[in-house]
Amino acid sequence: MVFAGLSFRLAAGGALLLTGTNGSGKTSLLRILATLITPAGGHLLWGAAPVEADPAAYRAQLDFVGHQEGVKPSLTPRETLMFWAALRGIEPRRSPRLVEEALTAFVLDPVADWPCRWLSAGQRRRTALARLLAAPASLWLLDEPTSALDDENQSRLEGIIAEHRAAGGRVVVASHTPMELETTAALTLDAFAPLPDDAAIC
């Protein structure tokens, strides 16, 4: 059991920053929100409806970028983003434009056709993050998104997050690195450490 008694709401345009010590449950909470693991108790709602009532419809609304890149070494950034766009169900006539815009936004144009095994850690991280634009969704779940990013690219990511929120998107972020995110709520998971008799994870 990682945490108990936790509850929060995230409105359109909102951002939630998850904080806490190592092992406090930041990644676990993101994985619960992504429906990758099931909580021992409690409910996850999207709008007013329980996610378990139609999990596929909920998953269609989210993008989860974990702390590992999840980038196939043999694919190029362009091929990787085309794959994610197809998986999202983006119309084939739209996906090339979205992919090109994503490559440009994350400054991947010069390496767009290189195999990912040739890329630096920062370039691979930007390739993973670029799927947020190539395969857009309204809810972004980001685990340590600034890992391997230099200051310039972190600032660029912060701007992309701001644009997503301005369009009504939602963001939940776990990051050890301070990020410039305006009007962001913070949730400190250490405050929800379970008592010995607690029986629920959420």
mmCIF file with all atom_site columns, C-alpha atoms in Angstrom:
data_model
loop_
_atom_site.group_PDB
_atom_site.id
_atom_site.type_symbol
_atom_site.label_atom_id
_atom_site.label_alt_id
_atom_site.label_comp_id
_atom_site.label_asym_id
_atom_site.label_entity_id
_atom_site.label_seq_id
_atom_site.pdbx_PDB_ins_code
_atom_site.Cartn_x
_atom_site.Cartn_y
_atom_site.Cartn_z
_atom_site.occupancy
_atom_site.B_iso_or_equiv
_atom_site.pdbx_formal_charge
_atom_site.auth_seq_id
_atom_site.auth_comp_id
_atom_site.auth_asym_id
_atom_site.auth_atom_id
_atom_site.pdbx_PDB_model_num
ATOM 1   C CA . MET A 1 1   ? 0.000   0.000  0.000   1.00 0.00 ? 1   MET A CA 1
ATOM 2   C CA . VAL A 1 2   ? 1.401   3.382  -1.033  1.00 0.00 ? 2   VAL A CA 1
ATOM 3   C CA . PHE A 1 3   ? -1.202  6.024  -0.149  1.00 0.00 ? 3   PHE A CA 1
ATOM 4   C CA . ALA A 1 4   ? -4.752  6.283  1.204   1.00 0.00 ? 4   ALA A CA 1
ATOM 5   C CA . GLY A 1 5   ? -7.530  8.847  1.573   1.00 0.00 ? 5   GLY A CA 1
ATOM 6   C CA . LEU A 1 6   ? -6.478  10.757 -1.542  1.00 0.00 ? 6   LEU A CA 1
ATOM 7   C CA . SER A 1 7   ? -8.941  12.848 -3.542  1.00 0.00 ? 7   SER A CA 1
ATOM 8   C CA . PHE A 1 8   ? -8.600  15.660 -6.084  1.00 0.00 ? 8   PHE A CA 1
ATOM 9   C CA . ARG A 1 9   ? -10.378 17.343 -8.999  1.00 0.00 ? 9   ARG A CA 1
ATOM 10  C CA . LEU A 1 10  ? -8.765  18.687 -12.155 1.00 0.00 ? 10  LEU A CA 1
ATOM 11  C CA . ALA A 1 11  ? -10.746 21.179 -14.214 1.00 0.00 ? 11  ALA A CA 1
ATOM 12  C CA . ALA A 1 12  ? -10.267 21.933 -17.903 1.00 0.00 ? 12  ALA A CA 1
ATOM 13  C CA . GLY A 1 13  ? -7.083  23.955 -18.318 1.00 0.00 ? 13  GLY A CA 1
ATOM 14  C CA . GLY A 1 14  ? -5.791  22.783 -14.957 1.00 0.00 ? 14  GLY A CA 1
ATOM 15  C CA . ALA A 1 15  ? -2.441  21.337 -13.955 1.00 0.00 ? 15  ALA A CA 1
ATOM 16  C CA . LEU A 1 16  ? -1.557  19.212 -10.949 1.00 0.00 ? 16  LEU A CA 1
ATOM 17  C CA . LEU A 1 17  ? 2.026   18.796 -9.768  1.00 0.00 ? 17  LEU A CA 1
ATOM 18  C CA . LEU A 1 18  ? 2.682   15.626 -7.785  1.00 0.00 ? 18  LEU A CA 1
ATOM 19  C CA . THR A 1 19  ? 5.370   16.002 -5.139  1.00 0.00 ? 19  THR A CA 1
ATOM 20  C CA . GLY A 1 20  ? 6.758   13.745 -2.448  1.00 0.00 ? 20  GLY A CA 1
ATOM 21  C CA . THR A 1 21  ? 9.741   11.709 -1.420  1.00 0.00 ? 21  THR A CA 1
ATOM 22  C CA . ASN A 1 22  ? 10.895  8.660  -3.350  1.00 0.00 ? 22  ASN A CA 1
ATOM 23  C CA . GLY A 1 23  ? 8.425   5.845  -2.800  1.00 0.00 ? 23  GLY A CA 1
ATOM 24  C CA . SER A 1 24  ? 5.551   8.163  -1.883  1.00 0.00 ? 24  SER A CA 1
ATOM 25  C CA . GLY A 1 25  ? 3.518   6.980  -4.861  1.00 0.00 ? 25  GLY A CA 1
ATOM 26  C CA . LYS A 1 26  ? 3.906   9.616  -7.581  1.00 0.00 ? 26  LYS A CA 1
ATOM 27  C CA . THR A 1 27  ? 4.468   7.095  -10.359 1.00 0.00 ? 27  THR A CA 1
ATOM 28  C CA . SER A 1 28  ? 1.864   4.745  -8.886  1.00 0.00 ? 28  SER A CA 1
ATOM 29  C CA . LEU A 1 29  ? -0.758  7.494  -8.968  1.00 0.00 ? 29  LEU A CA 1
ATOM 30  C CA . LEU A 1 30  ? 0.078   8.347  -12.576 1.00 0.00 ? 30  LEU A CA 1
ATOM 31  C CA . ARG A 1 31  ? -0.208  4.676  -13.506 1.00 0.00 ? 31  ARG A CA 1
ATOM 32  C CA . ILE A 1 32  ? -3.587  4.472  -11.763 1.00 0.00 ? 32  ILE A CA 1
ATOM 33  C CA . LEU A 1 33  ? -4.742  7.536  -13.700 1.00 0.00 ? 33  LEU A CA 1
ATOM 34  C CA . ALA A 1 34  ? -3.503  5.859  -16.891 1.00 0.00 ? 34  ALA A CA 1
ATOM 35  C CA . THR A 1 35  ? -5.418  2.662  -15.932 1.00 0.00 ? 35  THR A CA 1
ATOM 36  C CA . LEU A 1 36  ? -2.179  0.677  -16.055 1.00 0.00 ? 36  LEU A CA 1
ATOM 37  C CA . ILE A 1 37  ? -2.694  -0.541 -12.492 1.00 0.00 ? 37  ILE A CA 1
ATOM 38  C CA . THR A 1 38  ? -5.873  -0.964 -10.464 1.00 0.00 ? 38  THR A CA 1
ATOM 39  C CA . PRO A 1 39  ? -6.203  0.673  -7.034  1.00 0.00 ? 39  PRO A CA 1
ATOM 40  C CA . ALA A 1 40  ? -7.123  -1.496 -4.068  1.00 0.00 ? 40  ALA A CA 1
ATOM 41  C CA . GLY A 1 41  ? -10.065 0.795  -3.406  1.00 0.00 ? 41  GLY A CA 1
ATOM 42  C CA . GLY A 1 42  ? -11.722 4.033  -4.410  1.00 0.00 ? 42  GLY A CA 1
ATOM 43  C CA . HIS A 1 43  ? -12.981 5.339  -7.732  1.00 0.00 ? 43  HIS A CA 1
ATOM 44  C CA . LEU A 1 44  ? -11.583 7.249  -10.695 1.00 0.00 ? 44  LEU A CA 1
ATOM 45  C CA . LEU A 1 45  ? -14.082 9.554  -12.382 1.00 0.00 ? 45  LEU A CA 1
ATOM 46  C CA . TRP A 1 46  ? -13.860 11.240 -15.788 1.00 0.00 ? 46  TRP A CA 1
ATOM 47  C CA . GLY A 1 47  ? -16.492 13.942 -15.779 1.00 0.00 ? 47  GLY A CA 1
ATOM 48  C CA . ALA A 1 48  ? -19.238 12.468 -13.648 1.00 0.00 ? 48  ALA A CA 1
ATOM 49  C CA . ALA A 1 49  ? -18.843 8.901  -14.903 1.00 0.00 ? 49  ALA A CA 1
ATOM 50  C CA . PRO A 1 50  ? -16.736 6.148  -13.321 1.00 0.00 ? 50  PRO A CA 1
ATOM 51  C CA . VAL A 1 51  ? -13.838 5.252  -15.590 1.00 0.00 ? 51  VAL A CA 1
ATOM 52  C CA . GLU A 1 52  ? -14.558 1.550  -15.124 1.00 0.00 ? 52  GLU A CA 1
ATOM 53  C CA . ALA A 1 53  ? -17.913 2.044  -16.876 1.00 0.00 ? 53  ALA A CA 1
ATOM 54  C CA . ASP A 1 54  ? -16.127 2.725  -20.192 1.00 0.00 ? 54  ASP A CA 1
ATOM 55  C CA . PRO A 1 55  ? -12.350 2.489  -19.779 1.00 0.00 ? 55  PRO A CA 1
ATOM 56  C CA . ALA A 1 56  ? -11.679 2.550  -23.530 1.00 0.00 ? 56  ALA A CA 1
ATOM 57  C CA . ALA A 1 57  ? -13.422 5.902  -23.921 1.00 0.00 ? 57  ALA A CA 1
ATOM 58  C CA . TYR A 1 58  ? -11.384 7.313  -21.036 1.00 0.00 ? 58  TYR A CA 1
ATOM 59  C CA . ARG A 1 59  ? -8.086  5.980  -22.386 1.00 0.00 ? 59  ARG A CA 1
ATOM 60  C CA . ALA A 1 60  ? -8.849  7.658  -25.710 1.00 0.00 ? 60  ALA A CA 1
ATOM 61  C CA . GLN A 1 61  ? -8.689  10.984 -23.844 1.00 0.00 ? 61  GLN A CA 1
ATOM 62  C CA . LEU A 1 62  ? -5.222  10.577 -22.319 1.00 0.00 ? 62  LEU A CA 1
ATOM 63  C CA . ASP A 1 63  ? -1.542  10.396 -23.154 1.00 0.00 ? 63  ASP A CA 1
ATOM 64  C CA . PHE A 1 64  ? 0.855   8.891  -20.602 1.00 0.00 ? 64  PHE A CA 1
ATOM 65  C CA . VAL A 1 65  ? 4.576   9.541  -21.003 1.00 0.00 ? 65  VAL A CA 1
ATOM 66  C CA . GLY A 1 66  ? 6.492   7.549  -18.408 1.00 0.00 ? 66  GLY A CA 1
ATOM 67  C CA . HIS A 1 67  ? 9.947   8.216  -17.015 1.00 0.00 ? 67  HIS A CA 1
ATOM 68  C CA . GLN A 1 68  ? 11.417  5.790  -19.556 1.00 0.00 ? 68  GLN A CA 1
ATOM 69  C CA . GLU A 1 69  ? 11.330  6.904  -23.185 1.00 0.00 ? 69  GLU A CA 1
ATOM 70  C CA . GLY A 1 70  ? 9.653   3.832  -24.645 1.00 0.00 ? 70  GLY A CA 1
ATOM 71  C CA . VAL A 1 71  ? 11.344  4.605  -27.969 1.00 0.00 ? 71  VAL A CA 1
ATOM 72  C CA . LYS A 1 72  ? 12.257  1.704  -30.265 1.00 0.00 ? 72  LYS A CA 1
ATOM 73  C CA . PRO A 1 73  ? 15.951  2.036  -31.219 1.00 0.00 ? 73  PRO A CA 1
ATOM 74  C CA . SER A 1 74  ? 15.459  0.933  -34.837 1.00 0.00 ? 74  SER A CA 1
ATOM 75  C CA . LEU A 1 75  ? 12.724  3.473  -35.604 1.00 0.00 ? 75  LEU A CA 1
ATOM 76  C CA . THR A 1 76  ? 13.306  7.109  -36.481 1.00 0.00 ? 76  THR A CA 1
ATOM 77  C CA . PRO A 1 77  ? 11.539  9.911  -34.606 1.00 0.00 ? 77  PRO A CA 1
ATOM 78  C CA . ARG A 1 78  ? 9.283   10.413 -37.629 1.00 0.00 ? 78  ARG A CA 1
ATOM 79  C CA . GLU A 1 79  ? 8.380   6.717  -37.751 1.00 0.00 ? 79  GLU A CA 1
ATOM 80  C CA . THR A 1 80  ? 7.844   6.661  -33.991 1.00 0.00 ? 80  THR A CA 1
ATOM 81  C CA . LEU A 1 81  ? 5.403   9.560  -34.128 1.00 0.00 ? 81  LEU A CA 1
ATOM 82  C CA . MET A 1 82  ? 3.575   8.125  -37.137 1.00 0.00 ? 82  MET A CA 1
ATOM 83  C CA . PHE A 1 83  ? 3.139   4.921  -35.135 1.00 0.00 ? 83  PHE A CA 1
ATOM 84  C CA . TRP A 1 84  ? 1.662   6.795  -32.167 1.00 0.00 ? 84  TRP A CA 1
ATOM 85  C CA . ALA A 1 85  ? -0.638  8.802  -34.425 1.00 0.00 ? 85  ALA A CA 1
ATOM 86  C CA . ALA A 1 86  ? -1.921  5.600  -36.032 1.00 0.00 ? 86  ALA A CA 1
ATOM 87  C CA . LEU A 1 87  ? -2.390  3.985  -32.626 1.00 0.00 ? 87  LEU A CA 1
ATOM 88  C CA . ARG A 1 88  ? -4.387  7.032  -31.528 1.00 0.00 ? 88  ARG A CA 1
ATOM 89  C CA . GLY A 1 89  ? -6.611  6.605  -34.584 1.00 0.00 ? 89  GLY A CA 1
ATOM 90  C CA . ILE A 1 90  ? -5.616  9.880  -36.229 1.00 0.00 ? 90  ILE A CA 1
ATOM 91  C CA . GLU A 1 91  ? -6.892  10.068 -39.809 1.00 0.00 ? 91  GLU A CA 1
ATOM 92  C CA . PRO A 1 92  ? -4.066  9.218  -42.266 1.00 0.00 ? 92  PRO A CA 1
ATOM 93  C CA . ARG A 1 93  ? -4.558  12.536 -44.063 1.00 0.00 ? 93  ARG A CA 1
ATOM 94  C CA . ARG A 1 94  ? -4.003  14.447 -40.787 1.00 0.00 ? 94  ARG A CA 1
ATOM 95  C CA . SER A 1 95  ? -1.173  12.478 -39.239 1.00 0.00 ? 95  SER A CA 1
ATOM 96  C CA . PRO A 1 96  ? 1.709   13.706 -41.476 1.00 0.00 ? 96  PRO A CA 1
ATOM 97  C CA . ARG A 1 97  ? 0.913   17.330 -40.624 1.00 0.00 ? 97  ARG A CA 1
ATOM 98  C CA . LEU A 1 98  ? 0.627   16.605 -36.896 1.00 0.00 ? 98  LEU A CA 1
ATOM 99  C CA . VAL A 1 99  ? 3.887   14.664 -36.957 1.00 0.00 ? 99  VAL A CA 1
ATOM 100 C CA . GLU A 1 100 ? 5.741   17.460 -38.760 1.00 0.00 ? 100 GLU A CA 1
ATOM 101 C CA . GLU A 1 101 ? 4.381   20.030 -36.300 1.00 0.00 ? 101 GLU A CA 1
ATOM 102 C CA . ALA A 1 102 ? 5.464   17.845 -33.378 1.00 0.00 ? 102 ALA A CA 1
ATOM 103 C CA . LEU A 1 103 ? 8.961   17.375 -34.802 1.00 0.00 ? 103 LEU A CA 1
ATOM 104 C CA . THR A 1 104 ? 9.314   21.125 -35.255 1.00 0.00 ? 104 THR A CA 1
ATOM 105 C CA . ALA A 1 105 ? 7.904   21.977 -31.820 1.00 0.00 ? 105 ALA A CA 1
ATOM 106 C CA . PHE A 1 106 ? 10.454  19.730 -30.117 1.00 0.00 ? 106 PHE A CA 1
ATOM 107 C CA . VAL A 1 107 ? 13.323  20.727 -32.466 1.00 0.00 ? 107 VAL A CA 1
ATOM 108 C CA . LEU A 1 108 ? 13.702  17.229 -33.863 1.00 0.00 ? 108 LEU A CA 1
ATOM 109 C CA . ASP A 1 109 ? 13.741  18.151 -37.566 1.00 0.00 ? 109 ASP A CA 1
ATOM 110 C CA . PRO A 1 110 ? 17.521  17.675 -37.960 1.00 0.00 ? 110 PRO A CA 1
ATOM 111 C CA . VAL A 1 111 ? 17.337  14.107 -36.612 1.00 0.00 ? 111 VAL A CA 1
ATOM 112 C CA . ALA A 1 112 ? 13.813  13.186 -37.732 1.00 0.00 ? 112 ALA A CA 1
ATOM 113 C CA . ASP A 1 113 ? 15.058  10.403 -40.012 1.00 0.00 ? 113 ASP A CA 1
ATOM 114 C CA . TRP A 1 114 ? 17.854  9.049  -37.857 1.00 0.00 ? 114 TRP A CA 1
ATOM 115 C CA . PRO A 1 115 ? 17.355  5.748  -36.021 1.00 0.00 ? 115 PRO A CA 1
ATOM 116 C CA . CYS A 1 116 ? 16.631  6.523  -32.388 1.00 0.00 ? 116 CYS A CA 1
ATOM 117 C CA . ARG A 1 117 ? 19.653  4.476  -31.327 1.00 0.00 ? 117 ARG A CA 1
ATOM 118 C CA . TRP A 1 118 ? 21.801  7.271  -32.770 1.00 0.00 ? 118 TRP A CA 1
ATOM 119 C CA . LEU A 1 119 ? 20.122  9.965  -30.696 1.00 0.00 ? 119 LEU A CA 1
ATOM 120 C CA . SER A 1 120 ? 21.268  11.525 -27.445 1.00 0.00 ? 120 SER A CA 1
ATOM 121 C CA . ALA A 1 121 ? 19.282  10.950 -24.252 1.00 0.00 ? 121 ALA A CA 1
ATOM 122 C CA . GLY A 1 122 ? 17.744  14.401 -24.595 1.00 0.00 ? 122 GLY A CA 1
ATOM 123 C CA . GLN A 1 123 ? 16.719  13.789 -28.202 1.00 0.00 ? 123 GLN A CA 1
ATOM 124 C CA . ARG A 1 124 ? 15.133  10.460 -27.278 1.00 0.00 ? 124 ARG A CA 1
ATOM 125 C CA . ARG A 1 125 ? 13.260  12.164 -24.446 1.00 0.00 ? 125 ARG A CA 1
ATOM 126 C CA . ARG A 1 126 ? 11.977  14.838 -26.809 1.00 0.00 ? 126 ARG A CA 1
ATOM 127 C CA . THR A 1 127 ? 10.887  12.119 -29.241 1.00 0.00 ? 127 THR A CA 1
ATOM 128 C CA . ALA A 1 128 ? 8.853   10.499 -26.473 1.00 0.00 ? 128 ALA A CA 1
ATOM 129 C CA . LEU A 1 129 ? 7.299   13.834 -25.501 1.00 0.00 ? 129 LEU A CA 1
ATOM 130 C CA . ALA A 1 130 ? 6.551   14.789 -29.115 1.00 0.00 ? 130 ALA A CA 1
ATOM 131 C CA . ARG A 1 131 ? 3.815   12.159 -29.211 1.00 0.00 ? 131 ARG A CA 1
ATOM 132 C CA . LEU A 1 132 ? 1.767   14.578 -27.087 1.00 0.00 ? 132 LEU A CA 1
ATOM 133 C CA . LEU A 1 133 ? 1.387   16.705 -30.220 1.00 0.00 ? 133 LEU A CA 1
ATOM 134 C CA . ALA A 1 134 ? 1.501   13.989 -32.872 1.00 0.00 ? 134 ALA A CA 1
ATOM 135 C CA . ALA A 1 135 ? -1.218  11.940 -31.155 1.00 0.00 ? 135 ALA A CA 1
ATOM 136 C CA . PRO A 1 136 ? -3.079  14.620 -29.186 1.00 0.00 ? 136 PRO A CA 1
ATOM 137 C CA . ALA A 1 137 ? -5.283  13.912 -26.180 1.00 0.00 ? 137 ALA A CA 1
ATOM 138 C CA . SER A 1 138 ? -6.960  16.164 -23.626 1.00 0.00 ? 138 SER A CA 1
ATOM 139 C CA . LEU A 1 139 ? -5.301  14.685 -20.506 1.00 0.00 ? 139 LEU A CA 1
ATOM 140 C CA . TRP A 1 140 ? -1.510  14.521 -20.286 1.00 0.00 ? 140 TRP A CA 1
ATOM 141 C CA . LEU A 1 141 ? 0.088   12.329 -17.611 1.00 0.00 ? 141 LEU A CA 1
ATOM 142 C CA . LEU A 1 142 ? 3.813   13.066 -17.414 1.00 0.00 ? 142 LEU A CA 1
ATOM 143 C CA . ASP A 1 143 ? 6.311   11.208 -15.226 1.00 0.00 ? 143 ASP A CA 1
ATOM 144 C CA . GLU A 1 144 ? 9.601   13.106 -14.874 1.00 0.00 ? 144 GLU A CA 1
ATOM 145 C CA . PRO A 1 145 ? 9.125   14.815 -18.257 1.00 0.00 ? 145 PRO A CA 1
ATOM 146 C CA . THR A 1 146 ? 12.212  17.017 -17.876 1.00 0.00 ? 146 THR A CA 1
ATOM 147 C CA . SER A 1 147 ? 14.577  14.072 -17.452 1.00 0.00 ? 147 SER A CA 1
ATOM 148 C CA . ALA A 1 148 ? 17.579  14.514 -19.813 1.00 0.00 ? 148 ALA A CA 1
ATOM 149 C CA . LEU A 1 149 ? 16.314  17.921 -21.007 1.00 0.00 ? 149 LEU A CA 1
ATOM 150 C CA . ASP A 1 150 ? 18.557  20.971 -20.876 1.00 0.00 ? 150 ASP A CA 1
ATOM 151 C CA . ASP A 1 151 ? 17.221  24.337 -19.690 1.00 0.00 ? 151 ASP A CA 1
ATOM 152 C CA . GLU A 1 152 ? 16.253  25.471 -23.192 1.00 0.00 ? 152 GLU A CA 1
ATOM 153 C CA . ASN A 1 153 ? 14.247  22.349 -23.936 1.00 0.00 ? 153 ASN A CA 1
ATOM 154 C CA . GLN A 1 154 ? 12.639  22.340 -20.496 1.00 0.00 ? 154 GLN A CA 1
ATOM 155 C CA . SER A 1 155 ? 11.472  25.898 -21.153 1.00 0.00 ? 155 SER A CA 1
ATOM 156 C CA . ARG A 1 156 ? 10.169  24.777 -24.538 1.00 0.00 ? 156 ARG A CA 1
ATOM 157 C CA . LEU A 1 157 ? 8.214   21.941 -22.884 1.00 0.00 ? 157 LEU A CA 1
ATOM 158 C CA . GLU A 1 158 ? 6.751   24.349 -20.338 1.00 0.00 ? 158 GLU A CA 1
ATOM 159 C CA . GLY A 1 159 ? 5.521   26.530 -23.200 1.00 0.00 ? 159 GLY A CA 1
ATOM 160 C CA . ILE A 1 160 ? 3.920   23.542 -24.930 1.00 0.00 ? 160 ILE A CA 1
ATOM 161 C CA . ILE A 1 161 ? 2.170   22.587 -21.687 1.00 0.00 ? 161 ILE A CA 1
ATOM 162 C CA . ALA A 1 162 ? 0.927   26.170 -21.313 1.00 0.00 ? 162 ALA A CA 1
ATOM 163 C CA . GLU A 1 163 ? -0.532  26.096 -24.842 1.00 0.00 ? 163 GLU A CA 1
ATOM 164 C CA . HIS A 1 164 ? -2.229  22.764 -24.129 1.00 0.00 ? 164 HIS A CA 1
ATOM 165 C CA . ARG A 1 165 ? -3.816  24.172 -20.983 1.00 0.00 ? 165 ARG A CA 1
ATOM 166 C CA . ALA A 1 166 ? -4.902  27.357 -22.749 1.00 0.00 ? 166 ALA A CA 1
ATOM 167 C CA . ALA A 1 167 ? -6.830  25.143 -25.176 1.00 0.00 ? 167 ALA A CA 1
ATOM 168 C CA . GLY A 1 168 ? -8.617  23.453 -22.269 1.00 0.00 ? 168 GLY A CA 1
ATOM 169 C CA . GLY A 1 169 ? -6.280  20.506 -21.798 1.00 0.00 ? 169 GLY A CA 1
ATOM 170 C CA . ARG A 1 170 ? -5.401  18.993 -18.437 1.00 0.00 ? 170 ARG A CA 1
ATOM 171 C CA . VAL A 1 171 ? -1.951  17.987 -17.160 1.00 0.00 ? 171 VAL A CA 1
ATOM 172 C CA . VAL A 1 172 ? -0.737  15.890 -14.230 1.00 0.00 ? 172 VAL A CA 1
ATOM 173 C CA . VAL A 1 173 ? 3.036   16.015 -13.719 1.00 0.00 ? 173 VAL A CA 1
ATOM 174 C CA . ALA A 1 174 ? 5.449   14.248 -11.396 1.00 0.00 ? 174 ALA A CA 1
ATOM 175 C CA . SER A 1 175 ? 8.840   15.936 -11.452 1.00 0.00 ? 175 SER A CA 1
ATOM 176 C CA . HIS A 1 176 ? 11.825  16.274 -9.143  1.00 0.00 ? 176 HIS A CA 1
ATOM 177 C CA . THR A 1 177 ? 12.939  19.273 -11.207 1.00 0.00 ? 177 THR A CA 1
ATOM 178 C CA . PRO A 1 178 ? 11.159  22.587 -10.520 1.00 0.00 ? 178 PRO A CA 1
ATOM 179 C CA . MET A 1 179 ? 8.971   23.554 -13.477 1.00 0.00 ? 179 MET A CA 1
ATOM 180 C CA . GLU A 1 180 ? 7.473   26.911 -14.439 1.00 0.00 ? 180 GLU A CA 1
ATOM 181 C CA . LEU A 1 181 ? 3.781   26.032 -14.657 1.00 0.00 ? 181 LEU A CA 1
ATOM 182 C CA . GLU A 1 182 ? 1.371   28.879 -13.975 1.00 0.00 ? 182 GLU A CA 1
ATOM 183 C CA . THR A 1 183 ? -1.519  28.452 -11.513 1.00 0.00 ? 183 THR A CA 1
ATOM 184 C CA . THR A 1 184 ? -0.612  24.869 -10.773 1.00 0.00 ? 184 THR A CA 1
ATOM 185 C CA . ALA A 1 185 ? -2.047  22.959 -7.829  1.00 0.00 ? 185 ALA A CA 1
ATOM 186 C CA . ALA A 1 186 ? 0.353   20.748 -5.878  1.00 0.00 ? 186 ALA A CA 1
ATOM 187 C CA . LEU A 1 187 ? -0.444  17.410 -4.284  1.00 0.00 ? 187 LEU A CA 1
ATOM 188 C CA . THR A 1 188 ? 2.108   16.181 -1.745  1.00 0.00 ? 188 THR A CA 1
ATOM 189 C CA . LEU A 1 189 ? 1.702   12.435 -1.532  1.00 0.00 ? 189 LEU A CA 1
ATOM 190 C CA . ASP A 1 190 ? 3.653   12.130 1.713   1.00 0.00 ? 190 ASP A CA 1
ATOM 191 C CA . ALA A 1 191 ? 0.584   13.634 3.390   1.00 0.00 ? 191 ALA A CA 1
ATOM 192 C CA . PHE A 1 192 ? -1.444  10.593 2.303   1.00 0.00 ? 192 PHE A CA 1
ATOM 193 C CA . ALA A 1 193 ? 0.856   7.889  3.602   1.00 0.00 ? 193 ALA A CA 1
ATOM 194 C CA . PRO A 1 194 ? -1.413  5.130  4.935   1.00 0.00 ? 194 PRO A CA 1
ATOM 195 C CA . LEU A 1 195 ? -1.864  4.452  8.615   1.00 0.00 ? 195 LEU A CA 1
ATOM 196 C CA . PRO A 1 196 ? -1.164  0.873  9.732   1.00 0.00 ? 196 PRO A CA 1
ATOM 197 C CA . ASP A 1 197 ? -4.856  -0.064 9.624   1.00 0.00 ? 197 ASP A CA 1
ATOM 198 C CA . ASP A 1 198 ? -5.557  1.491  6.208   1.00 0.00 ? 198 ASP A CA 1
ATOM 199 C CA . ALA A 1 199 ? -6.669  -1.025 3.617   1.00 0.00 ? 199 ALA A CA 1
ATOM 200 C CA . ALA A 1 200 ? -6.943  1.074  0.460   1.00 0.00 ? 200 ALA A CA 1
ATOM 201 C CA . ILE A 1 201 ? -4.437  2.460  -1.977  1.00 0.00 ? 201 ILE A CA 1
ATOM 202 C CA . CYS A 1 202 ? -6.613  5.290  -3.245  1.00 0.00 ? 202 CYS A CA 1
#
